[in-house]
Tab-separated table of C-alpha atoms in Angstrom:
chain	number	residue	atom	x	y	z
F	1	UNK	CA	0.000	0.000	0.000
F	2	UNK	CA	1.489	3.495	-1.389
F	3	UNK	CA	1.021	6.398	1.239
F	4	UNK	CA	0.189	9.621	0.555
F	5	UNK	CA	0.521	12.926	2.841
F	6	UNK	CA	-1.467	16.057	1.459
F	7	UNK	CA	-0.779	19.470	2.265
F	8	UNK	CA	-3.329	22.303	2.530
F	9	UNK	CA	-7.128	22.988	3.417
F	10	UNK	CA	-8.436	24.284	1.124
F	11	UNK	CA	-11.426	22.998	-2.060
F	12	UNK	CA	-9.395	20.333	-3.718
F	13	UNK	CA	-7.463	19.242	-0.333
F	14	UNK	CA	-10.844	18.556	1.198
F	15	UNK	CA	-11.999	16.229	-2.019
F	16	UNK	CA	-8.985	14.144	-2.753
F	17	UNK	CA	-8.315	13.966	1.073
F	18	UNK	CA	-12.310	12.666	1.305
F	19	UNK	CA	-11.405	10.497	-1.598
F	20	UNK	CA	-8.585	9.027	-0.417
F	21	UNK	CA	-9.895	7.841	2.511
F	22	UNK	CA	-12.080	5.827	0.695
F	23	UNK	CA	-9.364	3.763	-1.217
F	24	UNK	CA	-7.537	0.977	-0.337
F	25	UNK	CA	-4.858	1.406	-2.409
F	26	UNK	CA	-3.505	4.360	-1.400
F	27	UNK	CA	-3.121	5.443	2.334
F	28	UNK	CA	-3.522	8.735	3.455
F	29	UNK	CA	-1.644	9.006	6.165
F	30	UNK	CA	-1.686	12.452	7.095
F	31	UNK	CA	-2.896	16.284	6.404
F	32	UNK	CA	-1.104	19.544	7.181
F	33	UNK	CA	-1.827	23.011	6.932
F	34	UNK	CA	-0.086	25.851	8.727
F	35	UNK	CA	-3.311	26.843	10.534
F	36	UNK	CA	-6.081	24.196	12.242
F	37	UNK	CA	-8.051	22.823	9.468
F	38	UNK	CA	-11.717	23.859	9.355
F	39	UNK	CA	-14.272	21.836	10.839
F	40	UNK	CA	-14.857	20.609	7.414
F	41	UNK	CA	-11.909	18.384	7.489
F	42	UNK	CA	-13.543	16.658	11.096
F	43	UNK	CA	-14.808	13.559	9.274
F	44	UNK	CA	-11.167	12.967	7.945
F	45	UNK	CA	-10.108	10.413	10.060
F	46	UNK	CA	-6.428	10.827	9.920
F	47	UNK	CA	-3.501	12.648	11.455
F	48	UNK	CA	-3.553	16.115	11.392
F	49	UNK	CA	-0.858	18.572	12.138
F	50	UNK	CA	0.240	22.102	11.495
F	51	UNK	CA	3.972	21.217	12.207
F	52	UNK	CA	6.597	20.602	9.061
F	53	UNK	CA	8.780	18.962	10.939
F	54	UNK	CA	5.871	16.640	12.096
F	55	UNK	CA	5.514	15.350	8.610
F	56	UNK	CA	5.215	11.378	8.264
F	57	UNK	CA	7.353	9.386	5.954
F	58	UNK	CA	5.282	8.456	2.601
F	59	UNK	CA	5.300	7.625	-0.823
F	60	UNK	CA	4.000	10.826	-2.237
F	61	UNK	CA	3.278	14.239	-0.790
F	62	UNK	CA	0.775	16.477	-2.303
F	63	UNK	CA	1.112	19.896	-2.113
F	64	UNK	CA	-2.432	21.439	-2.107
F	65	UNK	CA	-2.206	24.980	-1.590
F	66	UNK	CA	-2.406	28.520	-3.079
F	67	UNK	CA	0.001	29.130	-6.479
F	68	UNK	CA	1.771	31.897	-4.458
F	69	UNK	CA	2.958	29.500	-1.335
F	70	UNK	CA	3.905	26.057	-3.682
F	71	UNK	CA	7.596	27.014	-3.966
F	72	UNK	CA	8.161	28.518	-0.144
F	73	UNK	CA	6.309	25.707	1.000
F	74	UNK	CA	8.444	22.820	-1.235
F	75	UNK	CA	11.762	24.163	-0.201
F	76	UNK	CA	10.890	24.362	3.753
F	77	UNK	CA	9.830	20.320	3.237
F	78	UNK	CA	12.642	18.754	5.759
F	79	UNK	CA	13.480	16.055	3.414
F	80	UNK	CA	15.031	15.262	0.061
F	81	UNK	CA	14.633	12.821	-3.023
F	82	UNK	CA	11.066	11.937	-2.431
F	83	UNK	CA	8.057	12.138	-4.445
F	84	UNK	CA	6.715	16.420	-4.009
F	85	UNK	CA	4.019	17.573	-6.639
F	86	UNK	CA	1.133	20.464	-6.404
F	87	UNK	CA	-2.272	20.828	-7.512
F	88	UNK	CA	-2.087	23.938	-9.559
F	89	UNK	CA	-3.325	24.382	-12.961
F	90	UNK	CA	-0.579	27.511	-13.400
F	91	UNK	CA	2.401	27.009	-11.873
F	92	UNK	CA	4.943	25.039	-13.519
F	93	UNK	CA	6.938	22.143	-12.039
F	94	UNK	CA	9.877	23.486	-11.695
F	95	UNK	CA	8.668	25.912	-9.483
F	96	UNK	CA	9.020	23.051	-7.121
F	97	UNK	CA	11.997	22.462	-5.057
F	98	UNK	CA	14.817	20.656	-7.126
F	99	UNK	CA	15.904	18.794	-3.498
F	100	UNK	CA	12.583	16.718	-4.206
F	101	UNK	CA	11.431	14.098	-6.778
F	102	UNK	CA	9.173	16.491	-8.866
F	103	UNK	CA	5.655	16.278	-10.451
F	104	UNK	CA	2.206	18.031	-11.104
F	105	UNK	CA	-1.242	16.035	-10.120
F	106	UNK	CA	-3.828	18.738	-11.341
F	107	UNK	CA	-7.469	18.026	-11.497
F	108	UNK	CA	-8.951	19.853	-13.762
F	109	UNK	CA	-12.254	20.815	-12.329
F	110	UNK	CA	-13.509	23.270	-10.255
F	111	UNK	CA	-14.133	22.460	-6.300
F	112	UNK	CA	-16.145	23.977	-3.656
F	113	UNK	CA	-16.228	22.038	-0.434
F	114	UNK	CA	-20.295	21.885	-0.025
F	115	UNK	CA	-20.152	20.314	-3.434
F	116	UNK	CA	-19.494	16.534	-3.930
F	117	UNK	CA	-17.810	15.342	-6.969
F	118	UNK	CA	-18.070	12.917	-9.475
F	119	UNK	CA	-14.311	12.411	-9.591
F	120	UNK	CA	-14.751	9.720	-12.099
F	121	UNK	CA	-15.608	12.351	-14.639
F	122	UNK	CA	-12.318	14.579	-13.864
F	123	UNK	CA	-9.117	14.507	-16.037
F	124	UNK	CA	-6.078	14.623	-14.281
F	125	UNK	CA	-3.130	16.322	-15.651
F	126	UNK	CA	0.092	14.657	-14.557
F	127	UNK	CA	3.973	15.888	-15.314
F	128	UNK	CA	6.977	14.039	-13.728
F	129	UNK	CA	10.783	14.391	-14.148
F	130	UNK	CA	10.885	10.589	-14.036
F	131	UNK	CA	9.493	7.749	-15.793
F	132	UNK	CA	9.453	5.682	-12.418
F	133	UNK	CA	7.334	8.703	-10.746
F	134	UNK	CA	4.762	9.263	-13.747
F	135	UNK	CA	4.027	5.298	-13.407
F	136	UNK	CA	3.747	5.950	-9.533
F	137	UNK	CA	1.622	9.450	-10.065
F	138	UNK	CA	-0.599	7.827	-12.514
F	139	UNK	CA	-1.413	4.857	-10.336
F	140	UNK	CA	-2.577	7.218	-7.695
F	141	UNK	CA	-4.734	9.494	-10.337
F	142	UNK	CA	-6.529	6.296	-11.363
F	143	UNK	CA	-7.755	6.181	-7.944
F	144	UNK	CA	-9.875	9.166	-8.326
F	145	UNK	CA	-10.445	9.074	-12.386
F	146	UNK	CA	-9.942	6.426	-15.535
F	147	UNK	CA	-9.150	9.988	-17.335
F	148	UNK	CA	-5.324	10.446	-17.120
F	149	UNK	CA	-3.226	12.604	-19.430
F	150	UNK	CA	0.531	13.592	-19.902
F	151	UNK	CA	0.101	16.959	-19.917
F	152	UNK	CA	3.174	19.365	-19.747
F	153	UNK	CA	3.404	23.086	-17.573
F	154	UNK	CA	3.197	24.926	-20.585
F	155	UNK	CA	0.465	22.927	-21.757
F	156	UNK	CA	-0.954	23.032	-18.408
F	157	UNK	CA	-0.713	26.781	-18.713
F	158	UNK	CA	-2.792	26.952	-21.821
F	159	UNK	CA	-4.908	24.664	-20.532
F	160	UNK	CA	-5.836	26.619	-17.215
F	161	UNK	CA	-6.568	29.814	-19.577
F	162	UNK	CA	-9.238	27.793	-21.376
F	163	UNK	CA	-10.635	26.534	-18.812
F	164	UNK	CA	-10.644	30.008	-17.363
F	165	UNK	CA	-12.736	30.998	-20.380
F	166	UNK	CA	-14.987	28.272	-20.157
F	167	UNK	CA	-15.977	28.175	-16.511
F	168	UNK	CA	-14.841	31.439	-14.739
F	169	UNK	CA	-16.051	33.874	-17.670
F	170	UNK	CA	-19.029	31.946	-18.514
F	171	UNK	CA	-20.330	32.001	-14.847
F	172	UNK	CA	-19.369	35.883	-14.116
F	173	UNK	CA	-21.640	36.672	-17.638
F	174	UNK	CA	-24.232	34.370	-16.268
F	175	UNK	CA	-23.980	36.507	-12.970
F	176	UNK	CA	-24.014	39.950	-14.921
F	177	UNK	CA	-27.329	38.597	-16.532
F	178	UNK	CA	-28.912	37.568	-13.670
F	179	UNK	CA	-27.808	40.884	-11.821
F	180	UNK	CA	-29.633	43.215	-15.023
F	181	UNK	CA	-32.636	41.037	-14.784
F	182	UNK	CA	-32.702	42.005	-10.563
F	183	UNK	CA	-32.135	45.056	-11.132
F	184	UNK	CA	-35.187	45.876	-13.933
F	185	UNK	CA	-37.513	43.377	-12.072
F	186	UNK	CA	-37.460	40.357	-14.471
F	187	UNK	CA	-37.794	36.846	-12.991
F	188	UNK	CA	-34.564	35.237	-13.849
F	189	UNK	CA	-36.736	31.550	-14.426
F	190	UNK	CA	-37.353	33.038	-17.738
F	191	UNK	CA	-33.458	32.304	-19.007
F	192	UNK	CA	-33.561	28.924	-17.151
F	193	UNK	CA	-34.799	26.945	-20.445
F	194	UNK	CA	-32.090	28.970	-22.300
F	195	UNK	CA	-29.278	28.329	-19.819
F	196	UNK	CA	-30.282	24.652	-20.459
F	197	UNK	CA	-30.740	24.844	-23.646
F	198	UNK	CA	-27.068	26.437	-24.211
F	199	UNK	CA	-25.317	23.740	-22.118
F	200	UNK	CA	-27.130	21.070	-23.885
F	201	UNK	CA	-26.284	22.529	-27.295
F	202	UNK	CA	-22.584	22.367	-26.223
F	203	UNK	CA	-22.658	18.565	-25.955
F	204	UNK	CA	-24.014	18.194	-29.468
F	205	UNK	CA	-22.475	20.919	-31.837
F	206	UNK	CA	-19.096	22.702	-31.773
F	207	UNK	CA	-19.075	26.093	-29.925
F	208	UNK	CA	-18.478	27.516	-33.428
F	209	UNK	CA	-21.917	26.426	-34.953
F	210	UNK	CA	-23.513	26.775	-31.939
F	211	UNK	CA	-23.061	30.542	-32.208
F	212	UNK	CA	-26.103	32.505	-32.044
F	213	UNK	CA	-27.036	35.843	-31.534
F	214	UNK	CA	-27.125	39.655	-32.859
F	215	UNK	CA	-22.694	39.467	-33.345
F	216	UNK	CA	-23.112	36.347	-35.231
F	217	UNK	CA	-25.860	37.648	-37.741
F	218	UNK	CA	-23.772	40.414	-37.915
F	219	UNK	CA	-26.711	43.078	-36.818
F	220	UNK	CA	-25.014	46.188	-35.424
F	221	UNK	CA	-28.063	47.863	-35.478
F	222	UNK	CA	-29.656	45.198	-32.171
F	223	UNK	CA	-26.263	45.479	-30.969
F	224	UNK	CA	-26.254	49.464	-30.834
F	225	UNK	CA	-29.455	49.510	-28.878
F	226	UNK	CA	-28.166	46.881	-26.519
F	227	UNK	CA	-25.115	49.158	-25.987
F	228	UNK	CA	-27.377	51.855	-25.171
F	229	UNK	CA	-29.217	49.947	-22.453
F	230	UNK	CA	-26.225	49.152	-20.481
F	231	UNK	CA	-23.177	51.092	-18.600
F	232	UNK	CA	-20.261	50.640	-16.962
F	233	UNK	CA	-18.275	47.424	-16.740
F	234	UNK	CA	-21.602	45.837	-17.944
F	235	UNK	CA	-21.257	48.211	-21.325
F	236	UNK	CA	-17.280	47.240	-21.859
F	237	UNK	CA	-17.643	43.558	-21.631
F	238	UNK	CA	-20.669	43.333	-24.273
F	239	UNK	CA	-18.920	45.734	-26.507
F	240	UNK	CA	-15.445	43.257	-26.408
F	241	UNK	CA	-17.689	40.194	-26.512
F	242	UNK	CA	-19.403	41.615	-29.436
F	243	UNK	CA	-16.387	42.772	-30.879
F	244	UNK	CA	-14.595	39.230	-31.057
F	245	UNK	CA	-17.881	37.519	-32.176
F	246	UNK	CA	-18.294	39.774	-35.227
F	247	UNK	CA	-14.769	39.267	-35.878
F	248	UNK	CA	-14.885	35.936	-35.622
F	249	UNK	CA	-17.467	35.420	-38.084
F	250	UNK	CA	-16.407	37.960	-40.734
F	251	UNK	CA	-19.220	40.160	-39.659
């Protein structure tokens, strides 16, 4: 049985800790985090400390935590030559600690703790300096997910900025519409067929056909009244939006 120690408390720690617990493969054998985990991580039934120098021996050690801490955090690790990779979809691996064995593990998907997760439906990005480790990493992925890829940090880099566009953007516009509707007293259950409607489109055409909408037809003239309607930040992003559509289609 491979052990595992994971580091951090935050979304993803608190789903592939939950996970892991759950395996028999893999053992987690401990979780840190600088501060006292939140009450969150209770049901985790495993050591807990907030002490580096309390860290148990293991196979692999996954680094959980914000982008801005992964490379402070890898080179305060009091050990050398073992298996250290991170969770982040942006920073490369050689922002890890070259003392350590080192790899990514990044699921892409996005967490919130309150929300459980079909992990089987998550592709995880994995990046080793070693063949030995990648056979080791991916092992451990297939724990969670069947979907494994070799996916590089500039890759992974790329890949973060699309999914960026297609999850972040998407839900702040959803958010902007459901803020106008608020704001000039329209139920927002009016969109929900269209919301549905959009999603479901996306599984059966390319986002290129699927395009709809005054930018696509090319009709300045909706477009220019729309503009009028709106201000502010809300004014800028339909403009640019607009902008790239008509652009896009040779409108």
């Amino acid at each position: 049985m491979k052990k595992v120690v994971l580091l951090g408390g935050g979304n993803v720690a608190y789903h592939l800790a939950q996970r892991l617990t759950e395996n028999p493969q893999y053992q987690l054998v401990q979780l840190y985090n600088r501060s006292p985990l939140s009450t969150a991580f209770d049901a985790i039934a495993v050591e807990k400390t907030t002490q580096l120098e309390a860290l148990l021996p293991a196979d692999i050690y996954i680094l959980s935590v914000k982008d801005d801490t992964i490379a402070a955090l890898s080179e305060q690790l009091p050990f050398e030559g073992r298996l250290v990779v991170h969770t982040s979809g942006s920073v490369p691996m050689q922002a890890l600690s070259a003392r350590q064995r080192r790899g990514v593990f990044y699921p892409l998907q996005s967490f919130s703790i309150a929300q459980a997760v079909d992990f089987s439906k998550v592709p995880f990005c994995l990046e080793t300096e070693e063949v030995a480790d990648y056979a080791l990493l991916e092992g451990l992925a297939k724990v969670f997910s069947p979907k494994c890829y070799a996916i590089d940090s500039l890759q992974r880099q790329y890949l973060h900025v699309a999914a960026v566009f297609l999850n972040n953007f998407t839900n702040h516009l959803w958010y902007l519409s459901q803020q106008l509707c608020a704001r000039e007293g329209i139920p927002f259950e009016l969109l929900q067929p269209l919301l549905e409607e959009t999603y479901l489109k996306g599984q059966q055409l390319s986002f290129f056909e699927g395009q709809t909408g005054p930018a696509k037809r090319g009709d300045r003239a909706v477009i220019e009244k729309h503009l009028a309607l709106l201000q502010g930040i809300e004014k800028e992003i339909y403009r640019d939006i607009s902008t790239s559509i008509l652009t896009t289609y040779g409108k």
